[in-house]
Backbone as numpy.savetxt, mean C-alpha at the origin, in Angstrom:
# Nx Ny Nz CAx CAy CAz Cx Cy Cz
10.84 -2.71 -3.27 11.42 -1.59 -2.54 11.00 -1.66 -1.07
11.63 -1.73 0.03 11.81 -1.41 1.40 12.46 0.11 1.99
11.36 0.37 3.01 11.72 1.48 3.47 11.66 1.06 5.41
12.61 1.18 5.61 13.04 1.17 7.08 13.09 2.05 8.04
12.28 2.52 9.05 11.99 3.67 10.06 12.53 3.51 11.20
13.32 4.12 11.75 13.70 3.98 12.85 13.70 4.97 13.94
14.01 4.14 15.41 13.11 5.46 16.50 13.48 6.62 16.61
14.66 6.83 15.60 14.94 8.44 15.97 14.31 9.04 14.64
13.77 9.15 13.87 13.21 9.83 13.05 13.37 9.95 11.86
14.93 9.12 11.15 15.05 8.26 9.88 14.63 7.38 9.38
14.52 7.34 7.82 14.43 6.57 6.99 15.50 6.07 6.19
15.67 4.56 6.21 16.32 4.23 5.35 15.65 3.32 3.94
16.34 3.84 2.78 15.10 3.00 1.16 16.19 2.39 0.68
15.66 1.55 0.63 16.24 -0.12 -0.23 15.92 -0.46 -1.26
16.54 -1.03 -1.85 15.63 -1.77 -2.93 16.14 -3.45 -3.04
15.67 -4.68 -2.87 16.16 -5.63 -2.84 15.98 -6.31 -4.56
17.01 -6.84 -4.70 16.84 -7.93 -5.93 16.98 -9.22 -5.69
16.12 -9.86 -6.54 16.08 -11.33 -6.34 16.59 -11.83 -8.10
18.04 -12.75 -7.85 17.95 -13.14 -9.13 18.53 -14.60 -9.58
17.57 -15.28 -9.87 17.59 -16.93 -9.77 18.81 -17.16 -10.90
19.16 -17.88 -10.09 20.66 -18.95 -10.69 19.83 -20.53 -10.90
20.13 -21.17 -12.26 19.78 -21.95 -13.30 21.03 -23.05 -13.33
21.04 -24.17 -13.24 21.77 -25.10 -14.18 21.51 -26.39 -14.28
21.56 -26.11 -15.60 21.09 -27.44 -17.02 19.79 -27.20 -16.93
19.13 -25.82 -16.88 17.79 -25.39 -17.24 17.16 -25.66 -15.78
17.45 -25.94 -14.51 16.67 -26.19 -13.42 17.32 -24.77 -12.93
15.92 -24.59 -11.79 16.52 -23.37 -10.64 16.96 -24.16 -9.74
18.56 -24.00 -9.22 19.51 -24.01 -8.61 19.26 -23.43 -7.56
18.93 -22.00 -7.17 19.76 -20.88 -6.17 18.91 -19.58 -6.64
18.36 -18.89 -5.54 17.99 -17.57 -5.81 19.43 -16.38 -4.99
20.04 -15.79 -5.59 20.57 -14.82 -5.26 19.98 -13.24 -4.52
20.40 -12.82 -3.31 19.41 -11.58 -2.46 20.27 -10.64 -2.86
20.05 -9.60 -3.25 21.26 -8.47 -3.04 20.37 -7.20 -2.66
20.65 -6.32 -1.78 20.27 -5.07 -1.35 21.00 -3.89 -1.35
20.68 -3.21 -2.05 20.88 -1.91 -3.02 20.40 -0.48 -2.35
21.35 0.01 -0.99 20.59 1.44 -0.51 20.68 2.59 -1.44
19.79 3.03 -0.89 18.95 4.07 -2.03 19.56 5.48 -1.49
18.82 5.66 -0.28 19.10 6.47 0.64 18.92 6.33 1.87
19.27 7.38 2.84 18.86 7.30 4.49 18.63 9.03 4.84
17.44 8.92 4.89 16.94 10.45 4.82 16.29 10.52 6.77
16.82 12.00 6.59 16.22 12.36 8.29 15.17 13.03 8.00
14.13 12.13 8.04 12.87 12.46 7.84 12.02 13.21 8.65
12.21 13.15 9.81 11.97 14.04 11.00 12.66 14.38 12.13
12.10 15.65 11.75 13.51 16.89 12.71 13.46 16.75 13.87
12.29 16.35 14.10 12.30 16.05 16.01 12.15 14.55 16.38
12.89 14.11 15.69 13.23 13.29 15.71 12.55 11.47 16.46
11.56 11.77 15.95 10.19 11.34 17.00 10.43 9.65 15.79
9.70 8.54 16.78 9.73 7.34 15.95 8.75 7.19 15.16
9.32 6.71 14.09 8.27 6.16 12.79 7.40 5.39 13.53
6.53 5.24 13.28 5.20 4.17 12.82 5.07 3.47 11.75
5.00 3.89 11.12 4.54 3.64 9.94 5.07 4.03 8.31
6.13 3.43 7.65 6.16 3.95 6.33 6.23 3.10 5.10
6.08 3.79 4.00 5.51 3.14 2.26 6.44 3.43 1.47
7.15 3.13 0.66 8.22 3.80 -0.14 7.67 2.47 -1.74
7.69 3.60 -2.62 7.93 2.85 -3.80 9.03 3.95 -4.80
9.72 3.05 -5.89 10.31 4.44 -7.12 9.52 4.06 -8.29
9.41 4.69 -9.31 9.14 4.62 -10.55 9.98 5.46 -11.81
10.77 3.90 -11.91 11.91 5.22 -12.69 13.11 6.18 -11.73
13.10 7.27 -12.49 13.70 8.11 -11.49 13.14 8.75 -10.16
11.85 8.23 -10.36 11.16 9.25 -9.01 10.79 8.30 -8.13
10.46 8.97 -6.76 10.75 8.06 -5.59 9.84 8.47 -4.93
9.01 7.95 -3.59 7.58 8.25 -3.31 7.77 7.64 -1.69
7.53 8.53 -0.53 7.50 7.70 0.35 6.77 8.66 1.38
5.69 7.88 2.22 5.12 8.37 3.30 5.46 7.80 4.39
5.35 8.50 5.66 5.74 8.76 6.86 4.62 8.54 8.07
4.46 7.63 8.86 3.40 8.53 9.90 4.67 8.72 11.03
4.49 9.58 11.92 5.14 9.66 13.48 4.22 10.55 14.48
2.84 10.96 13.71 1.84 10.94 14.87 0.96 10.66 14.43
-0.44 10.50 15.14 -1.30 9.52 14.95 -2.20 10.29 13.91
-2.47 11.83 13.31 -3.24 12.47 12.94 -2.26 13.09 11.67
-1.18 12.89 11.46 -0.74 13.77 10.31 0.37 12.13 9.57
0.65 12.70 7.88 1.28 11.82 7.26 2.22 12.50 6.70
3.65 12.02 6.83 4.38 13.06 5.84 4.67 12.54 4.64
4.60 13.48 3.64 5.09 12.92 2.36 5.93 13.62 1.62
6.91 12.83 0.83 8.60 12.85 0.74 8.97 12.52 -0.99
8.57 13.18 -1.71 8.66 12.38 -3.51 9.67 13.47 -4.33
9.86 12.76 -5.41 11.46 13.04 -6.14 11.08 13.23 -7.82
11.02 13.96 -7.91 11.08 13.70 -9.70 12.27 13.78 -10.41
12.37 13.39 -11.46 13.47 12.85 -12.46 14.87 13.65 -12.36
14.75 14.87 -12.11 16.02 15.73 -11.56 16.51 15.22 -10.52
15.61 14.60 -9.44 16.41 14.49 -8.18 15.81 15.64 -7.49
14.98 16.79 -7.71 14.57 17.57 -7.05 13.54 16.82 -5.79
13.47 17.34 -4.96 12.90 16.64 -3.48 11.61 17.41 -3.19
10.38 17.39 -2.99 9.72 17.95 -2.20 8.92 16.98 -0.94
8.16 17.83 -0.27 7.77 17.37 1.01 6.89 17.89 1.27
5.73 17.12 2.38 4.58 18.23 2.76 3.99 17.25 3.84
3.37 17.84 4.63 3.05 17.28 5.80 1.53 17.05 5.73
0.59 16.70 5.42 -0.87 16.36 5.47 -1.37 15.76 7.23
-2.74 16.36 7.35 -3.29 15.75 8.11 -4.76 15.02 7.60
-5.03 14.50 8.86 -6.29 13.84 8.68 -7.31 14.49 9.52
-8.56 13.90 9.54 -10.04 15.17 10.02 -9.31 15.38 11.72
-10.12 16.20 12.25 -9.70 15.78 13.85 -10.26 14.51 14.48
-9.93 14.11 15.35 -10.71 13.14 16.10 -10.36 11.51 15.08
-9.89 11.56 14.24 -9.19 10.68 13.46 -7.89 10.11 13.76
-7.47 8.87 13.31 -6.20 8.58 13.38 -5.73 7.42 11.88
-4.43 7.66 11.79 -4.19 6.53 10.61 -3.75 5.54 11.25
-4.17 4.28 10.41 -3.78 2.98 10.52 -3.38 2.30 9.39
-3.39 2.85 8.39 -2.48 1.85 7.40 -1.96 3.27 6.44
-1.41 2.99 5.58 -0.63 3.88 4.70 -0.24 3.04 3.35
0.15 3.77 2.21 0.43 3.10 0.70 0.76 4.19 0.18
1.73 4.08 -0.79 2.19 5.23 -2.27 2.00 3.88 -3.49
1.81 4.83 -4.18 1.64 4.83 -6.10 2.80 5.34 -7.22
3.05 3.86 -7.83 3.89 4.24 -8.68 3.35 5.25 -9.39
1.92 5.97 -9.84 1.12 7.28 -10.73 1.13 8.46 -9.88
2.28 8.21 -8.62 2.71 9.44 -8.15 1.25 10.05 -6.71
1.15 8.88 -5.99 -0.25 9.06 -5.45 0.26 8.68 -4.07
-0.48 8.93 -3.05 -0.47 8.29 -1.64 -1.66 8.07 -0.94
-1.78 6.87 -0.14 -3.53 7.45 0.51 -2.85 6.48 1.71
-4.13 6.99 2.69 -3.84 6.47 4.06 -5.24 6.49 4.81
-5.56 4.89 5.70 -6.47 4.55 6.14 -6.93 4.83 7.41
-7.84 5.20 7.86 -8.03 5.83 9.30 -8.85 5.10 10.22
-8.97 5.02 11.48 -9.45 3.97 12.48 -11.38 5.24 12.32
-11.57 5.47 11.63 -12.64 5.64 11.44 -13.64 4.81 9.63
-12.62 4.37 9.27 -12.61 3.63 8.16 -12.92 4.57 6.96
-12.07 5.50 6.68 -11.76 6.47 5.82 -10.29 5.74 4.89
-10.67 6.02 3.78 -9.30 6.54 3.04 -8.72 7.49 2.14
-7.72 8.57 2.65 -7.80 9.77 2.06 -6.91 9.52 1.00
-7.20 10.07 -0.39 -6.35 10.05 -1.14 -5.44 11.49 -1.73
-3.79 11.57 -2.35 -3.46 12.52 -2.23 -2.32 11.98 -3.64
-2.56 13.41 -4.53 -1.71 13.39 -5.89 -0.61 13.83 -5.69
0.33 13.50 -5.91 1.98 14.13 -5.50 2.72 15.28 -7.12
2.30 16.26 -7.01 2.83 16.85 -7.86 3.99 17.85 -7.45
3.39 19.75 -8.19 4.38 20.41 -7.67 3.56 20.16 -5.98
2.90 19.68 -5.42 2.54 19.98 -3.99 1.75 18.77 -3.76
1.44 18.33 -2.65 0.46 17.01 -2.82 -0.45 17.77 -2.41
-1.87 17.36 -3.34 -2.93 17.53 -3.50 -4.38 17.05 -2.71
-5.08 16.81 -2.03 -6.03 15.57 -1.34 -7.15 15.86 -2.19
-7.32 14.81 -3.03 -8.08 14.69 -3.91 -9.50 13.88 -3.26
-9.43 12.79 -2.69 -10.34 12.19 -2.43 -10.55 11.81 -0.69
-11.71 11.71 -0.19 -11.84 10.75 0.81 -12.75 10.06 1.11
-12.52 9.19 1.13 -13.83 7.78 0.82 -13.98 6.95 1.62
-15.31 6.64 2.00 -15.78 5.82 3.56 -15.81 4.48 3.18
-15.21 3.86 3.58 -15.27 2.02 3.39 -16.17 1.94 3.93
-16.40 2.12 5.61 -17.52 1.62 6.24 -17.12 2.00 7.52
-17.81 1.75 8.97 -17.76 1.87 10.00 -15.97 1.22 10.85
-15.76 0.40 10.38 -14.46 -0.59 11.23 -13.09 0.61 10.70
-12.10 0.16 10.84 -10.39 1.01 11.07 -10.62 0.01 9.92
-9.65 1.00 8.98 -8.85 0.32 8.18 -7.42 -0.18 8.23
-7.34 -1.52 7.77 -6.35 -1.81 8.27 -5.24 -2.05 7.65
-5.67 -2.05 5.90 -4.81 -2.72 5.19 -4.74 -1.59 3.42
-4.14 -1.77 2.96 -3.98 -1.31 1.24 -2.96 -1.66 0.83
-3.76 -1.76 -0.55 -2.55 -2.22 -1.56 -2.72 -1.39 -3.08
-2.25 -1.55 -3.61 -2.71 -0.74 -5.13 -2.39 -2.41 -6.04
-3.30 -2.41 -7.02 -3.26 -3.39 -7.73 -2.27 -2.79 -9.12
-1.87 -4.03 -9.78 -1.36 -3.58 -11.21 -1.96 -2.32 -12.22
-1.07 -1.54 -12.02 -1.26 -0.54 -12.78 -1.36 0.81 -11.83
-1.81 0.99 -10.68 -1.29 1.52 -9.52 -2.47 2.99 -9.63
-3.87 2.62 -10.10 -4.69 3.38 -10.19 -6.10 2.59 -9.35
-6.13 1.63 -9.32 -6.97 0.93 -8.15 -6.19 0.73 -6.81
-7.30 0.75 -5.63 -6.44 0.12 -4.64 -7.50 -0.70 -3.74
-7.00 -1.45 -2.89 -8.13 -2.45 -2.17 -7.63 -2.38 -0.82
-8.88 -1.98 -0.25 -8.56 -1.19 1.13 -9.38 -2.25 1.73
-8.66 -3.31 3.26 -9.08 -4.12 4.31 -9.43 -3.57 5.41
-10.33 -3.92 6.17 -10.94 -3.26 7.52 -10.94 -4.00 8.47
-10.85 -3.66 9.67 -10.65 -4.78 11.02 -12.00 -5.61 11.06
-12.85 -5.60 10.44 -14.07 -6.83 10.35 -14.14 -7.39 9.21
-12.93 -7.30 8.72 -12.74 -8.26 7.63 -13.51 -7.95 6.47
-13.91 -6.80 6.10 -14.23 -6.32 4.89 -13.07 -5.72 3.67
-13.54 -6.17 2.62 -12.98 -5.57 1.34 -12.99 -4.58 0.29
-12.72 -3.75 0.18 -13.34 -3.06 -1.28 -12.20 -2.25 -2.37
-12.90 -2.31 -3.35 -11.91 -1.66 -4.59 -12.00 -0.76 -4.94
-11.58 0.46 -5.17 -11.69 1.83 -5.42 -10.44 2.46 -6.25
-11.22 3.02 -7.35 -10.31 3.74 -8.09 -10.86 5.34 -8.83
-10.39 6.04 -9.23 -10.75 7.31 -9.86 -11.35 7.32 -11.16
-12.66 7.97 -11.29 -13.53 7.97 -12.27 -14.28 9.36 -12.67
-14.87 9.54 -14.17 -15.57 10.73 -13.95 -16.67 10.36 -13.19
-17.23 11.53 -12.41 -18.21 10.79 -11.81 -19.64 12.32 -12.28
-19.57 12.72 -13.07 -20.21 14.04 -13.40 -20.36 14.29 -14.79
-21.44 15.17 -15.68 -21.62 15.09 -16.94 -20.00 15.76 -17.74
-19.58 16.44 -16.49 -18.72 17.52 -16.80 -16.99 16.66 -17.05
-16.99 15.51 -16.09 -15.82 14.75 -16.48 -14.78 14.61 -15.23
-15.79 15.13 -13.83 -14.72 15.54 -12.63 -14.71 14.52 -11.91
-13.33 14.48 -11.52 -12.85 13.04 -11.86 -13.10 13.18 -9.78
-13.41 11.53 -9.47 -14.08 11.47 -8.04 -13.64 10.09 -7.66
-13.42 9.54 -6.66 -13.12 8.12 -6.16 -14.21 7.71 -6.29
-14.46 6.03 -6.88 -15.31 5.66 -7.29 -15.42 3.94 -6.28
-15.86 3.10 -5.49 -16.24 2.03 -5.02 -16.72 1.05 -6.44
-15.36 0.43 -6.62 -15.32 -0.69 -7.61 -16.55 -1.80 -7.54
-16.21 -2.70 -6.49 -16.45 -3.61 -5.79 -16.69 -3.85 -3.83
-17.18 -4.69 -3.74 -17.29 -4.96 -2.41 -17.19 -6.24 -2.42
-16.05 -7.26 -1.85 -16.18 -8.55 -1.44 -16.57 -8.81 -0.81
-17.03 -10.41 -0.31 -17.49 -11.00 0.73 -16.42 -10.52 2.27
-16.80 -10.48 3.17 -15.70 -10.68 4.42 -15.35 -11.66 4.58
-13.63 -11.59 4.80 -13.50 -12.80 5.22 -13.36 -13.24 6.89
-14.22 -12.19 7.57 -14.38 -12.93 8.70 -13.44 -12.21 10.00
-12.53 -11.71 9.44 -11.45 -11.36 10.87 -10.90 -10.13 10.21
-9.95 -9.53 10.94 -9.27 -8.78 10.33 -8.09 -8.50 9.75
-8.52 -7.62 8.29 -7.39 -8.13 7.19 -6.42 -7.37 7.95
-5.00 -8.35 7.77 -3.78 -8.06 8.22 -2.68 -7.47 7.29
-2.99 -7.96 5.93 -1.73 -7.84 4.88 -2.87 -8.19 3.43
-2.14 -7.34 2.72 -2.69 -7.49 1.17 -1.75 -7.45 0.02
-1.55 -8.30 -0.81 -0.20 -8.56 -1.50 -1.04 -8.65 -2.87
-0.84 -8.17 -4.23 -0.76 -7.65 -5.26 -0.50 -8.48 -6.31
-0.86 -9.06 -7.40 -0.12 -9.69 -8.02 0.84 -8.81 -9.48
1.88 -8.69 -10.00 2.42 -7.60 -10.56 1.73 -8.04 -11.88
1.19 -9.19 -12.25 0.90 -9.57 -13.81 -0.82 -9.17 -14.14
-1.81 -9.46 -12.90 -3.01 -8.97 -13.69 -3.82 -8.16 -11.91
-5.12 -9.01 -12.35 -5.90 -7.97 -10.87 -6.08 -8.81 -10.18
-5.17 -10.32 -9.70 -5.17 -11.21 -8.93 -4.58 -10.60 -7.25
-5.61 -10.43 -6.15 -4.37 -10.41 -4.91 -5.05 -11.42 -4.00
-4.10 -10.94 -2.90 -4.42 -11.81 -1.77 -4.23 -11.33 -0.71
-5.38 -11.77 0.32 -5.22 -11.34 1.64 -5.17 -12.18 2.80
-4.40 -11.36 3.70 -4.64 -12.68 4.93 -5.09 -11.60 5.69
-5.58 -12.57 6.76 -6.15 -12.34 7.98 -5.89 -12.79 9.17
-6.20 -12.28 10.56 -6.01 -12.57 12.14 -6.55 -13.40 12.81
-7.28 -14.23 11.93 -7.50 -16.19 11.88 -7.33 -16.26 11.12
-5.66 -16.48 10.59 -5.17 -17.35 9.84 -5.29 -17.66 8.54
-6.72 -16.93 7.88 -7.27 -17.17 6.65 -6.05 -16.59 5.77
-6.01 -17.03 4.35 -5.68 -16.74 3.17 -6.39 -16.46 2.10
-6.87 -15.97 1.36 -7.84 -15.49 0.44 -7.08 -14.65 -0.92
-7.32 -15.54 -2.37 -6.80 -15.25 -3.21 -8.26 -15.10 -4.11
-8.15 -13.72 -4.46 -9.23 -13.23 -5.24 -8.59 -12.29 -6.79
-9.99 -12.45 -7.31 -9.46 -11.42 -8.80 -10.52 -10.43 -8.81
-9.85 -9.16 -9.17 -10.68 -7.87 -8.45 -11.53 -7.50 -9.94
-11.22 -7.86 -10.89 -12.49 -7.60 -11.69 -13.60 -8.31 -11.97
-13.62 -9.63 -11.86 -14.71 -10.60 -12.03 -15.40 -10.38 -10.22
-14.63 -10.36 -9.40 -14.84 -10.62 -7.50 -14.63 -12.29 -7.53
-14.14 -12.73 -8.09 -14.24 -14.52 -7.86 -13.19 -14.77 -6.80
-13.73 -15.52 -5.66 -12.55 -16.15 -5.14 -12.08 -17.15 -5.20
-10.94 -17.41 -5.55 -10.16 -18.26 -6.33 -9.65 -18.98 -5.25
-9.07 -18.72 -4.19 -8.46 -19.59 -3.39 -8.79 -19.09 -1.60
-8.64 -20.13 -1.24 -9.11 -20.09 0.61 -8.11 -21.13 1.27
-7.35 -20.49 1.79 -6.33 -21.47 2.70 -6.76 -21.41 4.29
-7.11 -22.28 4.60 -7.07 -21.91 6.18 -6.12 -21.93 7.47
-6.25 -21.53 8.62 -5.12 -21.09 9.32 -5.30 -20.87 10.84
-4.64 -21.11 12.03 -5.34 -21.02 12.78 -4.77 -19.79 13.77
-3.85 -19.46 12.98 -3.00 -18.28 13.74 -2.75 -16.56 12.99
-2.79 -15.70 13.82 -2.28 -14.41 12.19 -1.63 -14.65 11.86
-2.06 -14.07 10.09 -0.87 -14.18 9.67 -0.42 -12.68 9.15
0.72 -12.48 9.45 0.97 -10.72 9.34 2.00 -10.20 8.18
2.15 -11.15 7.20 2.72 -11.41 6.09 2.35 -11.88 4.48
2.16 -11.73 3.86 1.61 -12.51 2.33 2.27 -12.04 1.69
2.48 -12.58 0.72 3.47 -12.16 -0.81 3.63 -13.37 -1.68
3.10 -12.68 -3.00 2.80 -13.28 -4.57 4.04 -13.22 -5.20
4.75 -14.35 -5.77 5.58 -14.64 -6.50 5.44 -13.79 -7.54
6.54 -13.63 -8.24 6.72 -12.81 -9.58 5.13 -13.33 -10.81
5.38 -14.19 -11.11 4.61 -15.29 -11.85 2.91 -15.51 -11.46
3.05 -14.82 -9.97 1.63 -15.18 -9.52 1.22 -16.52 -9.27
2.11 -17.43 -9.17 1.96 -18.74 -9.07 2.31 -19.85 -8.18
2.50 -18.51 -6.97 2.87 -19.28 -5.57 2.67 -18.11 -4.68
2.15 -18.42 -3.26 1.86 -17.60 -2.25 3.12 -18.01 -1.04
């Protein structure tokens, strides 16, 4: 799913398909087709996007917004087609730098103070959590398979995994710091997911590539590079970068 922002204050949601053409059992040809969803006027004053996340699940549809540096809007659909919306901010003296939604109906967003706030999308979105990576901006998130972890990158090239846990005798449920990887050195640019287990990958602003598995922490792969790279993405299969 793609969501497209443009400087007057719309969104447009996509959804692209990819579907490989075969013959005599070889792949031939991948076929692109793009499927609009909608084109919503997401803001009334029409001010330019920055920044937006769109995923669906099913019938429901999930998408955040930034167009100033201190507030996020968020835009989700449940199975009727009913729409709600709500505008969240962040502390003062804060700003966002990265953004993500959850197919489990979730959104969080990373702040140049290296915060990430998290927020439940129900009848109202909720801010359930906010959790300090560390000192650097965050720069990057992704939600891993299953869309209840997520792995948040920082401009010094730090990693970490965080997901919701009881954290109390009582059962109240609290963001919890999975893991902490090694750094890889620069700052993470892009973090790509693998859809089959807890395999992702990150690049970075020297060039690095880094393919890790978030429950063991093993890193599995290191490509090197001498330029950013501001792009990554895992094959269906997980078996090509």
């Amino acid at each position: 799913y793609v969501a497209l922002g443009t400087s007057d204050g719309r969104v447009a949601l996509l959804r692209v398909s990819f579907l490989p053409v075969y013959e005599a059992g070889a792949l031939k040809n991948v076929t692109v087709s793009l499927d609009e969803r909608a084109i919503l006027k997401f803001d009334a004053a029409k001010r330019p996007l920055q920044r937006v996340a769109y995923l669906e699940d099913g019938d429901r549809k999930f998408l955040a917004g930034q167009v100033v540096d201190q507030e996020v809007k968020l835009w989700w659909s449940d199975p009727s087609g009913a729409a709600k919306e709500a505008v969240v901010p962040v502390a003062p003296g804060q700003k966002v730098t990265a953004l993500r939604v959850g197919r489990a109906g979730t959104a969080i967003a990373g702040t140049d103070r290296g915060e990430v706030y998290h927020w439940e999308l129900g009848d109202t979105a909720t801010l359930t959590d906010v959790s300090k990576t560390g000192d650097a901006p965050v720069t990057a998130l992704s939600y891993l398979v299953g869309n209840h972890t997520f792995i948040a990158g920082t401009q010094d090239g730090r990693l970490s995994a965080w997901f919701r846990a009881p954290v109390s005798a009582e059962g109240t449920l609290g963001m919890v710091r999975a893991i902490d990887f090694g750094s890889q050195g620069a700052a993470i640019t892009d973090i790509t997911t693998s859809t089959r287990d807890r395999t992702f990958a990150t690049a970075s602003a020297d060039g690095r590539i880094v393919l890790r598995h978030q429950t063991s922490g093993r890193t599995l792969l290191t490509l090197p590079g001498t330029a950013a790279v501001t792009t990554v993405v895992l094959s269906p299969r997980s078996d090509r970068l």
